[in-house]
XYZ file of C-alpha atoms in Angstrom:
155
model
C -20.176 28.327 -14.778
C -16.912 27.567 -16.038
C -15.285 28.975 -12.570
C -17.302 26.509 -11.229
C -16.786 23.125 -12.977
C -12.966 24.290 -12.723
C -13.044 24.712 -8.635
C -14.845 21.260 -8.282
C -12.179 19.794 -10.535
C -9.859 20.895 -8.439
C -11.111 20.000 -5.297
C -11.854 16.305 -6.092
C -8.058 16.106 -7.201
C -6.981 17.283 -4.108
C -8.924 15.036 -2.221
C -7.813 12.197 -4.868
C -4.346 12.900 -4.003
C -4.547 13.076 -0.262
C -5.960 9.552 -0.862
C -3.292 8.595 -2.680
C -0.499 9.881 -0.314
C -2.204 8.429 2.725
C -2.946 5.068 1.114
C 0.897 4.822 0.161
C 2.172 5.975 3.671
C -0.388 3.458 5.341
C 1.369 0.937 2.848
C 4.870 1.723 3.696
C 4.390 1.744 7.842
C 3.295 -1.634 6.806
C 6.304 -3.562 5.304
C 7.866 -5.550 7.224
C 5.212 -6.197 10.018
C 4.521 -8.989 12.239
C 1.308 -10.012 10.709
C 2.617 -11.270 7.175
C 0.270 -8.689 5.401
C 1.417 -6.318 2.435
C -1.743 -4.771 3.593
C -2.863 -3.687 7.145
C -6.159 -1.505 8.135
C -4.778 1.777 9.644
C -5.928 0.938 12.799
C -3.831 -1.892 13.062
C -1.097 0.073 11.448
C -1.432 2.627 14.125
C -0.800 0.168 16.641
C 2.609 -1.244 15.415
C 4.874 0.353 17.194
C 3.066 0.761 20.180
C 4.603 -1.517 22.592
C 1.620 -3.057 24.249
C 1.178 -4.822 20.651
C 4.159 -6.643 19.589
C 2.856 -10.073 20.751
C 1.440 -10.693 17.893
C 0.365 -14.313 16.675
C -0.967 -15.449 13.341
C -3.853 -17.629 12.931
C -1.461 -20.297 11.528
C 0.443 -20.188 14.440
C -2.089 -20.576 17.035
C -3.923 -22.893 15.112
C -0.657 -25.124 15.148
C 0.162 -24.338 18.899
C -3.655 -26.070 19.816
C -3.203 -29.067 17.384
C 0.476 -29.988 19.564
C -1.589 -29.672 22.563
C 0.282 -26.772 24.032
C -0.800 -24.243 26.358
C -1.668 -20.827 25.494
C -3.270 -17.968 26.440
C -5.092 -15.660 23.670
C -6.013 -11.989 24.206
C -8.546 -11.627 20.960
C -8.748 -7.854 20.519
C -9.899 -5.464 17.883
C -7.647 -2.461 17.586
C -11.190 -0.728 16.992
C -12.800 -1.871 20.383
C -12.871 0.950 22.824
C -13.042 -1.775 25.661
C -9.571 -3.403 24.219
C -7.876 0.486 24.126
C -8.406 0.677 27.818
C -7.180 -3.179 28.444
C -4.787 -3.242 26.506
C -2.482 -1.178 28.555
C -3.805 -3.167 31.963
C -3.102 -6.827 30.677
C 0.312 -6.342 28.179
C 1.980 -5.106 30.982
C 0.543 -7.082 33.626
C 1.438 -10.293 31.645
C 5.086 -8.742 31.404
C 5.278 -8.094 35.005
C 3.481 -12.245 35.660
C 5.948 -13.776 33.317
C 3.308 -14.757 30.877
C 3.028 -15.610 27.201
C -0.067 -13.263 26.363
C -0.481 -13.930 22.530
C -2.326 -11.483 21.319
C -4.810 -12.023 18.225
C -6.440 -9.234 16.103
C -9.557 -9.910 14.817
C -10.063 -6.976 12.921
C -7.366 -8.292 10.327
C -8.233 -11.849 11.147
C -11.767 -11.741 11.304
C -12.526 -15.367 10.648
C -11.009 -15.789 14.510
C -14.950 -14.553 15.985
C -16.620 -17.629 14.664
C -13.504 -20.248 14.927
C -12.328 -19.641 18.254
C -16.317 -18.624 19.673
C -15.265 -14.985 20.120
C -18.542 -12.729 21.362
C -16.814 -9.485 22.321
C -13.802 -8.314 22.456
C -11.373 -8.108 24.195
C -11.720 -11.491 25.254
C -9.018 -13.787 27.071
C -8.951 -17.163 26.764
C -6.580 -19.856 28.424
C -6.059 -23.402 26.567
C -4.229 -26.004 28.391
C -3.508 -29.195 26.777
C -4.629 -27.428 23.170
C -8.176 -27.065 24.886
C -10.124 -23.742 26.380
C -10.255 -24.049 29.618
C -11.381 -20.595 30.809
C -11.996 -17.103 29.522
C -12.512 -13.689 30.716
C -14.063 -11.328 28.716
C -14.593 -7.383 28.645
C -12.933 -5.069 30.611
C -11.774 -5.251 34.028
C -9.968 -4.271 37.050
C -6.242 -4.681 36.986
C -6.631 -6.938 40.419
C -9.204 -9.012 38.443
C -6.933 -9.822 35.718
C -4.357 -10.796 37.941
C -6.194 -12.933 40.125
C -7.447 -14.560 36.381
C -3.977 -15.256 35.166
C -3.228 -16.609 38.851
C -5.743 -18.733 38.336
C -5.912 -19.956 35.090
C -2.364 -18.975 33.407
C -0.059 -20.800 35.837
C-alpha cells in the first residue's frame, strides 16, 4: 500500500512540474508582445511569431481610431476559430499584396470586443469609414471574394 501512495505521489509531482515549466515558458514567449499583456492564452502565444499576426491592435487603439473618425478595417478573429486558421493565411496576405491596413483584433484575449463591436462569429471583417461600420464580411471565403470585398469596401 505504501508502494502505492508513493507512485501516486510521484506522479502528481510530475505532472505539477510539467505545469509549472509550461506555465513559465508560456510566460516568457510572452514578454514583450504586441498586446500589452504579462499574460497571453497559449493560443495566442502560439501565434506570435507567425507572420500572418503581427497586425495587431488593442482595444484602446481602435476604440480611439473610431472616436477621430478615421477609417479602418477590423479582422476580429479568435486564434481558436478553425474558420479564422484557414483565413487567416487568405486575407493577411491578400491585404499585403492590396496595400491595406488590415488591423487585426483577437477576441479571445479581448473578449469584451463580441458584444462592443456586434461580433457574431468569427472571423469577421468589418470596414468603418468616417469612424462608422459601413460593411462586413463574415466567415470564411474564397480568396476572389475577399478581394472583390476589400475592392469594394476598403478603397
Amino acid at each position: 500500500m505504501k508502494k502505492v501512495v508513493i507512485f501516486l505521489i510521484l506522479i502528481a509531482g510530475v505532472f505539477a512540474a510539467l505545469f509549472f515549466v509550461n506555465k513559465s515558458q508560456t510566460e516568457e514567449k510572452s514578454k514583450g508582445n504586441a498586446y500589452g499583456k504579462s499574460t497571453l492564452r497559449p493560443e495566442t502565444v502560439d501565434q506570435l511569431d507567425d507572420p500572418n499576426y503581427q497586425n495587431i491592435i488593442l482595444p484602446e487603439e481602435l476604440d480611439k481610431k473610431l472616436k477621430a473618425g478615421e477609417d479602418a478595417t477590423v479582422y476580429f478573429y479568435s486564434p481558436t476559430c478553425s474558420h479564422c486558421k484557414q483565413t487567416t493565411p487568405v486575407v493577411a496576405p491578400l491585404a499585403k499584396e492590396m496595400d491595406l491596413d488590415l488591423v487585426q483584433f483577437n477576441l479571445l484575449e479581448f473578449e469584451e470586443g463580441w458584444n462592443k463591436y456586434g461580433i457574431e462569429e468569427t472571423p469577421t471583417i468589418v470596414q468603418y469609414k468616417d469612424g462608422k461600420e459601413t460593411n462586413r464580411i463574415i466567415g470564411y471565403q474564397a480568396k476572389h471574394t475577399f478581394r472583390e470585398w476589400f475592392n469594394k469596401n476598403s478603397k
